[in-house]
Short mmCIF file of C-alpha atoms (C1' of nucleotides) in Angstrom, two decimals:
data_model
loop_
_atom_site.label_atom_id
_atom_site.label_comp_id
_atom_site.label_asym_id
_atom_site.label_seq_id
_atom_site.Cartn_x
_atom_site.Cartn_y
_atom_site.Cartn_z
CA UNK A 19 -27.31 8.81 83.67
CA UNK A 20 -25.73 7.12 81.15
CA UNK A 21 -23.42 5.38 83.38
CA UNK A 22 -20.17 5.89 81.74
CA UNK A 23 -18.08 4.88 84.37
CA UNK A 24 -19.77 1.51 85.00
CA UNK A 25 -19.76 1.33 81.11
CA UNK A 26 -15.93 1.68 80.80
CA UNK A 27 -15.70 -0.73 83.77
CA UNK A 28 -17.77 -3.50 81.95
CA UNK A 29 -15.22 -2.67 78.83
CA UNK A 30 -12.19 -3.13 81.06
CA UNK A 31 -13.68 -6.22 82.58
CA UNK A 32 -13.77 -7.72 79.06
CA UNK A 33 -10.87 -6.99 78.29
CA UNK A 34 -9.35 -9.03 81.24
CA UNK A 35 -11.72 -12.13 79.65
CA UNK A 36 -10.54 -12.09 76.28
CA UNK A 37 -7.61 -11.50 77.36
CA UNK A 38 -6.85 -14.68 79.87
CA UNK A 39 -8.83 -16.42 76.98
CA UNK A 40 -6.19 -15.58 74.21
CA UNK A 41 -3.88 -16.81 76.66
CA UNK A 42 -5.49 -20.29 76.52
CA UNK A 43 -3.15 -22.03 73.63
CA UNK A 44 -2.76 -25.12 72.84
CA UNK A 45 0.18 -25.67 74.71
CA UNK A 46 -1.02 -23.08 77.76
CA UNK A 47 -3.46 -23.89 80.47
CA UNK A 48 -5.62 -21.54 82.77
CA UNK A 49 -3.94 -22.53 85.94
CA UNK A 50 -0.62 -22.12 84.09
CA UNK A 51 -1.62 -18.44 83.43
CA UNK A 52 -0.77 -15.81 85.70
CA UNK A 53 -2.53 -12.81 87.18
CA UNK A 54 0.01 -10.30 85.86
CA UNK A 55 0.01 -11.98 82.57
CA UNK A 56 -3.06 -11.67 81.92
CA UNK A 57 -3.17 -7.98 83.27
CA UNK A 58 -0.28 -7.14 80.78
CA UNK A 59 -2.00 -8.40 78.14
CA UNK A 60 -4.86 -6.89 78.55
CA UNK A 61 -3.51 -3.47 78.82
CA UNK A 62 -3.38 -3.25 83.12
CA UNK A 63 -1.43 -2.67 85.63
CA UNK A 64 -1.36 -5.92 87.78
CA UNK A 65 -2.63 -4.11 90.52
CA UNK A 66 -5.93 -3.32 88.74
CA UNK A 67 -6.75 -6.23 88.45
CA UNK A 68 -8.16 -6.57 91.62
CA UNK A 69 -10.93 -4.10 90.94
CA UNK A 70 -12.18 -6.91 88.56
CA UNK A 71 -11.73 -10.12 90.14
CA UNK A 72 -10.52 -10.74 93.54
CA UNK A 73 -8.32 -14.07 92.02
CA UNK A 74 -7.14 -15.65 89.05
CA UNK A 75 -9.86 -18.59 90.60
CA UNK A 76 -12.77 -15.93 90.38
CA UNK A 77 -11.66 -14.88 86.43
CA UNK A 78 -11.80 -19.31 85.79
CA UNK A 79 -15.12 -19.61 86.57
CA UNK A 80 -16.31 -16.21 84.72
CA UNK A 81 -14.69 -17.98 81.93
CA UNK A 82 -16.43 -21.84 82.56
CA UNK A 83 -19.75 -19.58 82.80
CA UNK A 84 -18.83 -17.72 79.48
CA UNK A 85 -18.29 -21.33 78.16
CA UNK A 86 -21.85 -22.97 79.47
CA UNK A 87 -23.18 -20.21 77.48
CA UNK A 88 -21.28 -21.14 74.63
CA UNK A 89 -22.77 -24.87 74.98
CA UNK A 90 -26.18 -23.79 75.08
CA UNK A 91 -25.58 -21.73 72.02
CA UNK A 92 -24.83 -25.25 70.29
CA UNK A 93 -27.44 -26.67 71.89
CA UNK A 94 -30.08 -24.30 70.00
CA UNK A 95 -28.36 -24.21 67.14
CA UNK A 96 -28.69 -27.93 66.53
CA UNK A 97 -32.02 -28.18 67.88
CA UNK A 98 -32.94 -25.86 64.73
CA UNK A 99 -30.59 -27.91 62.35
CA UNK A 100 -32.66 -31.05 63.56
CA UNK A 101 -35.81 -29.58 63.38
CA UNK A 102 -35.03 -29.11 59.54
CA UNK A 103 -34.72 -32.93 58.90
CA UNK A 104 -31.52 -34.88 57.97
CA UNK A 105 -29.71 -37.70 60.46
CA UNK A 106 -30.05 -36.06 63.81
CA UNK A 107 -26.67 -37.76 64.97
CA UNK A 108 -24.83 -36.83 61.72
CA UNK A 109 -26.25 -33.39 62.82
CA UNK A 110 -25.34 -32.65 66.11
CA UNK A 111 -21.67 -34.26 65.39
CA UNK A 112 -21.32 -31.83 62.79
CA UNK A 113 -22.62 -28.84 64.88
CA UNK A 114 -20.64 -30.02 67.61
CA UNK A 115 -16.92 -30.03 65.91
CA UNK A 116 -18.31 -26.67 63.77
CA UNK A 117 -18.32 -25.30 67.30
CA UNK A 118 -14.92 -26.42 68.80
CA UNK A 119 -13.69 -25.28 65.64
CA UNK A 120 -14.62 -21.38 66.01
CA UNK A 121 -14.40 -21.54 69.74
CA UNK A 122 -11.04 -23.44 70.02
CA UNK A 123 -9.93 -21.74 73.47
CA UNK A 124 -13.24 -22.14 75.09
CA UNK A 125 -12.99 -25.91 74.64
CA UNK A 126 -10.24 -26.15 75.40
CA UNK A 127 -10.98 -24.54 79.01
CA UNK A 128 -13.86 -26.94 79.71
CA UNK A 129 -12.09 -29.80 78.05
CA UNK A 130 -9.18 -29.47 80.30
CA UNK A 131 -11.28 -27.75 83.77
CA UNK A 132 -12.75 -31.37 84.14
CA UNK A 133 -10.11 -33.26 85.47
CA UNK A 134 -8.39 -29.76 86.23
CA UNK A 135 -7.01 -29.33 89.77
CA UNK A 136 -9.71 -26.94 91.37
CA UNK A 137 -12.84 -28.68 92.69
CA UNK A 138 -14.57 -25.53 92.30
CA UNK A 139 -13.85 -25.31 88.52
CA UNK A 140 -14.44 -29.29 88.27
CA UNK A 141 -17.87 -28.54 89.84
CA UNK A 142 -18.93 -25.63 87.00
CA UNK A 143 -17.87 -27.43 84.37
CA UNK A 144 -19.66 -30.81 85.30
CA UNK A 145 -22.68 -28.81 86.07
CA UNK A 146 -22.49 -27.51 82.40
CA UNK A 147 -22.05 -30.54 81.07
CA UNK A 148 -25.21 -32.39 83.07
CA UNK A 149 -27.29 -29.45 81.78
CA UNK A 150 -26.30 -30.86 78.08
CA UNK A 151 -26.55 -34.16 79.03
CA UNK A 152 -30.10 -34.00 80.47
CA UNK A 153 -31.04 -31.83 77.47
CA UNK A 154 -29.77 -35.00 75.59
CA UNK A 155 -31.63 -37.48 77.63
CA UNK A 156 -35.29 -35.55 77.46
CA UNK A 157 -34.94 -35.18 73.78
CA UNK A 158 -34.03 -39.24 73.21
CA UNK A 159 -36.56 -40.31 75.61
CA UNK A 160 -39.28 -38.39 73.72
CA UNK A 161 -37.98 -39.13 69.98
CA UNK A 162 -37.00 -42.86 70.41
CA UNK A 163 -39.81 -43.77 73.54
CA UNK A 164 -37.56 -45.10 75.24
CA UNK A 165 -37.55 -45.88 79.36
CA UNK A 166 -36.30 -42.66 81.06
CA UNK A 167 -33.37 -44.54 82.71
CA UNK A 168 -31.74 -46.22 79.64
CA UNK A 169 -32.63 -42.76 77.63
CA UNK A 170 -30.05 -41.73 80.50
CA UNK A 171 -27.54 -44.20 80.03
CA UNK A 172 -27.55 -43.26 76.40
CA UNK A 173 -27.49 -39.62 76.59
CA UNK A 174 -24.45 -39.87 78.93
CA UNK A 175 -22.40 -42.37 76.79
CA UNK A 176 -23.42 -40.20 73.46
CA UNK A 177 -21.82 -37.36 75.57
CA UNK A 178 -19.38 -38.94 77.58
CA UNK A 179 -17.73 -39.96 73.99
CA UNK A 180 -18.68 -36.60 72.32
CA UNK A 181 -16.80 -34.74 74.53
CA UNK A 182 -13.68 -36.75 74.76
CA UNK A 183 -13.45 -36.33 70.87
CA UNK A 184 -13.69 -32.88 70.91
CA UNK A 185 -10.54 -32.83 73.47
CA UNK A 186 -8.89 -34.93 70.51
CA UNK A 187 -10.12 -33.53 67.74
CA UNK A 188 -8.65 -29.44 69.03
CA UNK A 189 -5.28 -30.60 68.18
CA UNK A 190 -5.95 -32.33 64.46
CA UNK A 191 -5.99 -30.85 61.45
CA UNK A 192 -9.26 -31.08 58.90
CA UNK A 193 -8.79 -34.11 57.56
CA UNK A 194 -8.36 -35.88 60.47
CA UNK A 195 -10.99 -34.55 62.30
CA UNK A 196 -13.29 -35.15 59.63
CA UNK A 197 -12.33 -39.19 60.25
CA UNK A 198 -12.75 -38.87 63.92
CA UNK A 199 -16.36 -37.33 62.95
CA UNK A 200 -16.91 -40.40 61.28
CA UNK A 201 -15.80 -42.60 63.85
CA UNK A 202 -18.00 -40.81 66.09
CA UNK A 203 -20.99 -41.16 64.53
CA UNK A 204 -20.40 -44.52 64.11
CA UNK A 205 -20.18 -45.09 67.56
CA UNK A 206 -23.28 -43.30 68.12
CA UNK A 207 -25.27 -45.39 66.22
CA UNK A 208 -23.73 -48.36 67.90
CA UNK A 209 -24.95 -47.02 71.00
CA UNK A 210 -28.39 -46.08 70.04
CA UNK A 211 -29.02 -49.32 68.62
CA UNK A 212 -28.05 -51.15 71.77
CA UNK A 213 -29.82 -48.76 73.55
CA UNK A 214 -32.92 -49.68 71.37
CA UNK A 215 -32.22 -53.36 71.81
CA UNK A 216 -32.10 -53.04 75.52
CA UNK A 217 -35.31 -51.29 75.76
CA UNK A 218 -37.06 -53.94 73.08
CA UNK A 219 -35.59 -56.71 75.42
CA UNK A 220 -37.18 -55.47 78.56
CA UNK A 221 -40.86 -56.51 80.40
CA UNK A 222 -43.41 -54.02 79.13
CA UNK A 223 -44.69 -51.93 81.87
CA UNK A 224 -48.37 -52.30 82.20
CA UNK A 225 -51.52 -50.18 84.01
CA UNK A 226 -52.40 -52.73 86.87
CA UNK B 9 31.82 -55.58 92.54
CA UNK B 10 28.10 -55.19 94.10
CA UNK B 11 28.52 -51.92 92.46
CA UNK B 12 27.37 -50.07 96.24
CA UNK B 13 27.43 -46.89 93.93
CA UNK B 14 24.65 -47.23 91.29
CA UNK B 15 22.57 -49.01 94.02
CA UNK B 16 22.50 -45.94 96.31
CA UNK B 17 21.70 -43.92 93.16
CA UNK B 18 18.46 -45.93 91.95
CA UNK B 19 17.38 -45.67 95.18
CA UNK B 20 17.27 -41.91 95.24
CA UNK B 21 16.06 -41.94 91.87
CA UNK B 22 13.09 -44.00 93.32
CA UNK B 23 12.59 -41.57 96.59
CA UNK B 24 12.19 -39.12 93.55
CA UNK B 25 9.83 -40.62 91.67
CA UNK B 26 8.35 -41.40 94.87
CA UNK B 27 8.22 -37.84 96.21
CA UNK B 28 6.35 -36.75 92.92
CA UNK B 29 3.78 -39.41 93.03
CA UNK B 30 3.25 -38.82 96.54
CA UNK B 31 2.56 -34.91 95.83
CA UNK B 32 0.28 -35.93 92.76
CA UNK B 33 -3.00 -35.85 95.00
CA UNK B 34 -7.04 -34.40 94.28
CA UNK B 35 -5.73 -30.61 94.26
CA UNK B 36 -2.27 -30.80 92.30
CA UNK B 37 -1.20 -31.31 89.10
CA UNK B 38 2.13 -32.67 88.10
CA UNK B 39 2.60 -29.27 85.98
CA UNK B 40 1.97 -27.38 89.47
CA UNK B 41 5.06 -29.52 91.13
CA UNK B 42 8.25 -27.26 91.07
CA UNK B 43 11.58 -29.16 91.18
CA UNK B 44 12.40 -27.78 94.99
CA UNK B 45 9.40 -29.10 96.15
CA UNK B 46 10.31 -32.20 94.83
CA UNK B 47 13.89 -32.78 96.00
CA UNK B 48 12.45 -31.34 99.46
CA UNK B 49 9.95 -34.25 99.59
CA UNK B 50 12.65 -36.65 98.72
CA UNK B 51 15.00 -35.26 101.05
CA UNK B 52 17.48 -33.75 98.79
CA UNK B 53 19.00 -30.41 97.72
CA UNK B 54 17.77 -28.87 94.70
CA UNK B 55 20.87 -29.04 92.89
CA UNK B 56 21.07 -32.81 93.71
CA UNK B 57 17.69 -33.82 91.52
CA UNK B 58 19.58 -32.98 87.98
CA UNK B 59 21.99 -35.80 88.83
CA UNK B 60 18.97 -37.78 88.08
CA UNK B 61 16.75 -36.22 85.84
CA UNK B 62 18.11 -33.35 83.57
CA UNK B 63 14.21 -31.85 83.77
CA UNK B 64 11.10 -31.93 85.46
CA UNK B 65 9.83 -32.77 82.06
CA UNK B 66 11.61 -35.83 82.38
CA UNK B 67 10.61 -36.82 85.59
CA UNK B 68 7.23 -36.50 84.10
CA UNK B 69 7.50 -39.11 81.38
CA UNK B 70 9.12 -41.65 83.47
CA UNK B 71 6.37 -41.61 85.58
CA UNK B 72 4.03 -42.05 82.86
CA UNK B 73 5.78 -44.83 81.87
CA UNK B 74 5.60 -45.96 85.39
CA UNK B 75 1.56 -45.51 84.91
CA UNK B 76 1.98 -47.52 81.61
CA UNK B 77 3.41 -50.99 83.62
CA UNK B 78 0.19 -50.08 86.03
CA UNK B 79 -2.14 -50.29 83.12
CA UNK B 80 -0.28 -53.46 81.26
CA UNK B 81 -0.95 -55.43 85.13
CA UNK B 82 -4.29 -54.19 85.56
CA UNK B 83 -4.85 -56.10 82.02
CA UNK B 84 -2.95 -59.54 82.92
CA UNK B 85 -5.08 -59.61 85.96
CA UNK B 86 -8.48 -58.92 84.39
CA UNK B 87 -7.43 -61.33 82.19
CA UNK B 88 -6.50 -64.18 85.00
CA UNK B 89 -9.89 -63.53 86.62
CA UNK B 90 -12.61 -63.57 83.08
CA UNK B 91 -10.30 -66.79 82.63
CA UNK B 92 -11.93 -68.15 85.35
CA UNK B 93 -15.50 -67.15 84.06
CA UNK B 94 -18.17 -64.80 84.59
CA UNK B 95 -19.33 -61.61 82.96
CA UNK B 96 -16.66 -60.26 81.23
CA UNK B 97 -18.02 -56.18 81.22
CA UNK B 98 -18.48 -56.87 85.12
CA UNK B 99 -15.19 -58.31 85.94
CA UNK B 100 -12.90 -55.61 84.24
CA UNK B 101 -14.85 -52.84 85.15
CA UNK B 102 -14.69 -54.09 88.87
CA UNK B 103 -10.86 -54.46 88.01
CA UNK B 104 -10.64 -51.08 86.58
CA UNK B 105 -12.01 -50.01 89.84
CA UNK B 106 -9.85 -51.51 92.11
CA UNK B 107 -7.22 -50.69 90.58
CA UNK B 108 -7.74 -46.84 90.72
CA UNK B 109 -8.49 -47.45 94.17
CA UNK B 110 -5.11 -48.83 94.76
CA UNK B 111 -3.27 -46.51 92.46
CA UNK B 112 -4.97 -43.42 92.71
CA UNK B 113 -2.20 -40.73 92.04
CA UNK B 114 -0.66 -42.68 89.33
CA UNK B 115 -3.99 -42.56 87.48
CA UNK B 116 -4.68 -39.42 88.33
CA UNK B 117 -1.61 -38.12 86.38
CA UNK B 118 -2.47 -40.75 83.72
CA UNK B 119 -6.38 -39.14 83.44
CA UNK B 120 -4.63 -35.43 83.89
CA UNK B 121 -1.75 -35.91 81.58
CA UNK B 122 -4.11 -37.40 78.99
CA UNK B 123 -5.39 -33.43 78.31
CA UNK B 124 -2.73 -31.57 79.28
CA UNK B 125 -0.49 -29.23 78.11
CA UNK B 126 2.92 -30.86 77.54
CA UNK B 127 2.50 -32.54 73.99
CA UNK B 128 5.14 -34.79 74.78
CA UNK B 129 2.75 -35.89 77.76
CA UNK B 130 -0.31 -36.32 75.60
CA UNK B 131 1.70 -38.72 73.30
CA UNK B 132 3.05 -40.65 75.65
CA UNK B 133 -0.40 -41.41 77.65
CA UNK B 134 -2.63 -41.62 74.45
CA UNK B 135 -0.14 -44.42 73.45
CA UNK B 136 -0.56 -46.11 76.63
CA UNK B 137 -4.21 -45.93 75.86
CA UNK B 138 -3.85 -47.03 72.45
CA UNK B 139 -2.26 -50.44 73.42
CA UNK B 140 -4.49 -50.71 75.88
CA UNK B 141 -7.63 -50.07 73.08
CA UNK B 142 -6.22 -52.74 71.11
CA UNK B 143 -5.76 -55.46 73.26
CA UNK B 144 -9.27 -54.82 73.78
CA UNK B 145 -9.85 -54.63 70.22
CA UNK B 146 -8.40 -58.18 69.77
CA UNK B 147 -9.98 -59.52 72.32
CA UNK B 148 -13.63 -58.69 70.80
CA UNK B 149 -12.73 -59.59 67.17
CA UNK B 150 -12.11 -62.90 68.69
CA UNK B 151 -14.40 -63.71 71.46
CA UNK B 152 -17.57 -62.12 69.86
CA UNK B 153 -16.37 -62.78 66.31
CA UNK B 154 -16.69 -59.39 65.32
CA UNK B 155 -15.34 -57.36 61.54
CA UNK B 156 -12.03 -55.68 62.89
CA UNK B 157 -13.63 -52.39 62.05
CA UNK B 158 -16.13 -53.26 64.47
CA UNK B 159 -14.61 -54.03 67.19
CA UNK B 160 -12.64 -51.44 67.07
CA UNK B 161 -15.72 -48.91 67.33
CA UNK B 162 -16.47 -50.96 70.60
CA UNK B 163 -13.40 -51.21 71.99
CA UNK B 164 -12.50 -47.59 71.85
CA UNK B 165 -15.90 -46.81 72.87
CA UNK B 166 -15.51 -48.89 75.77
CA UNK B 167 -12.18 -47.67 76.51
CA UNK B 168 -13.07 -43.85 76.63
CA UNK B 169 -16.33 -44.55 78.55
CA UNK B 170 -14.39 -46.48 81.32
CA UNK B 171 -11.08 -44.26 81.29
CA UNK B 172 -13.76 -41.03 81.61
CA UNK B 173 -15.31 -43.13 84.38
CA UNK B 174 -12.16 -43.63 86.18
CA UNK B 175 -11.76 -39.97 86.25
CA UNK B 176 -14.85 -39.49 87.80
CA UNK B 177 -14.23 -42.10 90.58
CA UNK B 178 -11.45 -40.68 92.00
CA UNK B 179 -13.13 -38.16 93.85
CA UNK B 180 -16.32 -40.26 94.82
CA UNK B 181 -16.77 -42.42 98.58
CA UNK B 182 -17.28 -45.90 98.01
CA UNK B 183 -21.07 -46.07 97.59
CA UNK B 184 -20.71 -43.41 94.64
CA UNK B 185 -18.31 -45.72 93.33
CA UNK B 186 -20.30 -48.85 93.20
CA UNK B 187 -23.06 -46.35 91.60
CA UNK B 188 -20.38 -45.40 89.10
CA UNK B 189 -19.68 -48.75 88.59
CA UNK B 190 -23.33 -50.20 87.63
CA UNK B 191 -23.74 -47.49 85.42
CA UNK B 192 -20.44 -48.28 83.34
CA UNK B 193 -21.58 -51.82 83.07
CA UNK B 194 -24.89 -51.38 82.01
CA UNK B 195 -23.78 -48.43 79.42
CA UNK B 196 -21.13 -51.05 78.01
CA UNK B 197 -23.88 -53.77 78.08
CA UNK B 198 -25.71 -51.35 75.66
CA UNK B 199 -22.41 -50.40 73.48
CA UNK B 200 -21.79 -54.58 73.23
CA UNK B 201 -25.62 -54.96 71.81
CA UNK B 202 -25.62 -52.36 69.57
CA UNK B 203 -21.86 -53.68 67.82
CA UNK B 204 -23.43 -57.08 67.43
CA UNK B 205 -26.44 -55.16 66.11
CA UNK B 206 -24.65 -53.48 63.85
CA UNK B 207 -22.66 -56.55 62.78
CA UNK B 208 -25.41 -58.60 62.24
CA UNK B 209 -26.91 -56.29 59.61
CA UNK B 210 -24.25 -56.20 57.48
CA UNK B 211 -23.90 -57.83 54.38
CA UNK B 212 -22.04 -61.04 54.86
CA UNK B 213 -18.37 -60.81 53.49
CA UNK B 214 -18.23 -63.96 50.93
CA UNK B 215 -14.81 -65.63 48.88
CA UNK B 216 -15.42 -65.29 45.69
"C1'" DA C 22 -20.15 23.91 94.09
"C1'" DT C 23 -18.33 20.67 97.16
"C1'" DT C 24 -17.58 16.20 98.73
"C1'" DT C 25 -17.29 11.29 98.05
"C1'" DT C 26 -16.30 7.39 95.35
"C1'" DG C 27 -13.57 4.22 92.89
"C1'" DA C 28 -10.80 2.61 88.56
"C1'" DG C 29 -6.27 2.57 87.51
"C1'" DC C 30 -1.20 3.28 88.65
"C1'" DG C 31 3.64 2.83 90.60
"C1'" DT C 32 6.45 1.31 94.22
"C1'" DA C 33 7.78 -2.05 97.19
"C1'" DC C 34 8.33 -6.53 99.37
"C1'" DA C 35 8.72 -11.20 100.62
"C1'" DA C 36 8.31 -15.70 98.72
"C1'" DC C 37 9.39 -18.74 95.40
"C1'" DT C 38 11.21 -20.40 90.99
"C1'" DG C 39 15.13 -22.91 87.87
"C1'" DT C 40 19.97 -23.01 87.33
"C1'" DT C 41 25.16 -21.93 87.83
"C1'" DC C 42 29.21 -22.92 90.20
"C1'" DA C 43 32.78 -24.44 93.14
"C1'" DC C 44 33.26 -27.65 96.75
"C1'" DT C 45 33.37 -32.20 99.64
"C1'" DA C 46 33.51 -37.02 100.41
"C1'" DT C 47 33.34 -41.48 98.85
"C1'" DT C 48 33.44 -45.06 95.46
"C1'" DT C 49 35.52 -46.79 91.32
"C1'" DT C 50 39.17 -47.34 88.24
"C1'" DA C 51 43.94 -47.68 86.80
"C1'" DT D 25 48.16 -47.04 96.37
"C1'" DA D 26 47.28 -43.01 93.52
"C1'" DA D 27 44.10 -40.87 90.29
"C1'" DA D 28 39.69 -40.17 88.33
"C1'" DA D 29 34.77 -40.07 88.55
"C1'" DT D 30 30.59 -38.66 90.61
"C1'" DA D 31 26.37 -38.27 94.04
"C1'" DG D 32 25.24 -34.78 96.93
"C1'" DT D 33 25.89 -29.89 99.01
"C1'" DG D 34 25.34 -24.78 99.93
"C1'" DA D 35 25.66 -20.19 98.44
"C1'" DA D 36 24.30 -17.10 95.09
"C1'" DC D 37 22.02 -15.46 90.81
"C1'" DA D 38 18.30 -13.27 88.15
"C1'" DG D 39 13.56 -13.80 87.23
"C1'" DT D 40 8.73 -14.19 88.41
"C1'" DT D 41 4.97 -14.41 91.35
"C1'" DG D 42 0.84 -12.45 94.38
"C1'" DT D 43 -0.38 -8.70 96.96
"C1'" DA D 44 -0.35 -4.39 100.32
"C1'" DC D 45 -0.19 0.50 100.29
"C1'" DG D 46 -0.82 5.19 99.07
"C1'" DC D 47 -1.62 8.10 95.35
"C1'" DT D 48 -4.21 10.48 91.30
"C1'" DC D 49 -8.02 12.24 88.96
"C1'" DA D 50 -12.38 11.95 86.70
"C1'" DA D 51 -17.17 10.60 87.56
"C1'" DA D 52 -20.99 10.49 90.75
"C1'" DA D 53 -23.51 12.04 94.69
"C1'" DT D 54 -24.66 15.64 97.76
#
DNA sequence: ATTTTGAGCGTACAACTGTTCACTATTTTA
DNA sequence: TAAAATAGTGAACAGTTGTACGCTCAAAAT
């Protein structure tokens, strides 16, 4: 029981992924894409589509799932680059535009889903995006001690700014997205010291 | 010579541009606006809408221009009102605020356009933003007596954390809003220490 | 060995798209 | 007053879209 018919199905179903993904240029957005399109290119009839997804809405949010994924991949890979030593900032910039740089397309879906048109999409995508930010916030609040709420304010500004670069930086070539990593980082510092200064500036909390 | 003709044709150039922003709400994009719909909304044939605009395209910029004078009042009256005192962060994020309220589907194109497909769309909203970033920048350097470089980092920290804010509000009920709105304040609070942090440490530029 | 299932296909259709063209009616110009 | 310019119209076009339907044929279940 190998299966070889839910095996070719699984192949097919792929096929209809990478395929809407190619589709995702830089001048070329999902909801721009159509359902025969993508069937063409991935070898279809547009009828057959249907035995994959029931809508082009239902392929978007395999794709903001296939994306999440991606994230967390990033996520692990700079928790290992950390855990190595160095400037963890410098670090997880780095890791971050390494990543929009070999997975250009995927970006570019969750860049764009956010303030895309479907709620539903909006939704996945934010959720993603919380996931890294609380990731974010549990790993400052440990490493710099700080209170859990301004450990949140930080981890959503460091993201909030992270993000918006990497919309930018899809579209610029190496040198200039080398600058905007420096920029960045800069800012990131700016905002971890403040956040530092905040905390410093605050009533200790003490056992009664 | 009250020239009766070019009146009556600015005014249904208007009930255009008025027909487009009116379709521009939560759950559609300008890109998803065909030119019937359009000249439907505005009461005209289809044929009728190239006597104004030789594109959809074109439609499109003028009303990010349109979104541009928005912007450039929104700063002359935060300006009016810090003139008059009070916290600075609090007062323009409060006017930021309002002023989506007021004009939300002209900032929803604005926050849409900004990551969009059309290139010619991108450029034209990420120089809005730009002018907007430096009168900001300015204003630091000045008031906080910041290094330009410096106050740059803030102000287009600032900028993107607000303009990503205003994206967010748009879909939230008042009380989110005000939630929204606390947070923004306090995060810039934290980007304004850490600039004066970071400004503070530096070595001290001397004349020779 | 026979029946059932289901992935993929081709045809067809109605809805919609942007754009062309020749036309009318009114204002503007000469 | 006659001629020219032009905002707006309606019919028609070729193209694209999503989807319903019935069919095939190989795999799976009986």
């Amino acid at each position: 029981m190998a299966g070889i018919r839910a095996q070719q199905k699984e192949k097919t179903r792929r096929q209809l992924i990478e395929a809407a993904l190619g589709q995702l240029s830089a001048d070329r957005s999902f909801s721009s894409l159509s359902l025969r399109e993508v069937a063409k290119e991935a070898g279809l009839a547009p009828t057959s589509f249907y035995r994959h997804f029931s809508d082009m809405d239902e392929l978007g949010l395999t794709l903001v799932d296939e994306a999440g994924l991606t994230l967390r991949q990033l996520m692990r890979q700079a928790r290992v680059r950390i855990e190595k030593g160095g400037s963890v900032i410098k670090i997880s910039v780095h890791t971050f535009m390494e990543f929009i740089e070999s997975n250009e397309n995927i970006f570019r879906l969750l860049l764009r889903e956010r303030s895309g048109i479907a709620p539903e999409f909006r939704a996945a995508v934010n959720r993603e995006i919380r996931y890294f930010t609380m990731e974010l916030c549990d790993y400052i609040e440990k490493a710099n001690k700080l209170d859990r709420d301004v450990a949140y304010l930080q981890a959503n500004a460091a993201v909030t700014i992270v993000f918006s670069a990497g919309a930018e930086a899809i579209d610029l070539d190496k040198k200039e997205r080398e600058e905007l990593a420096n920029r960045i980082i800069e800012q990131l510092r700016i905002i971890a010291r403040g956040a530092q200064d905040m905390q410093s500036r605050r009533p200790a909390v003490t056992a009664e």
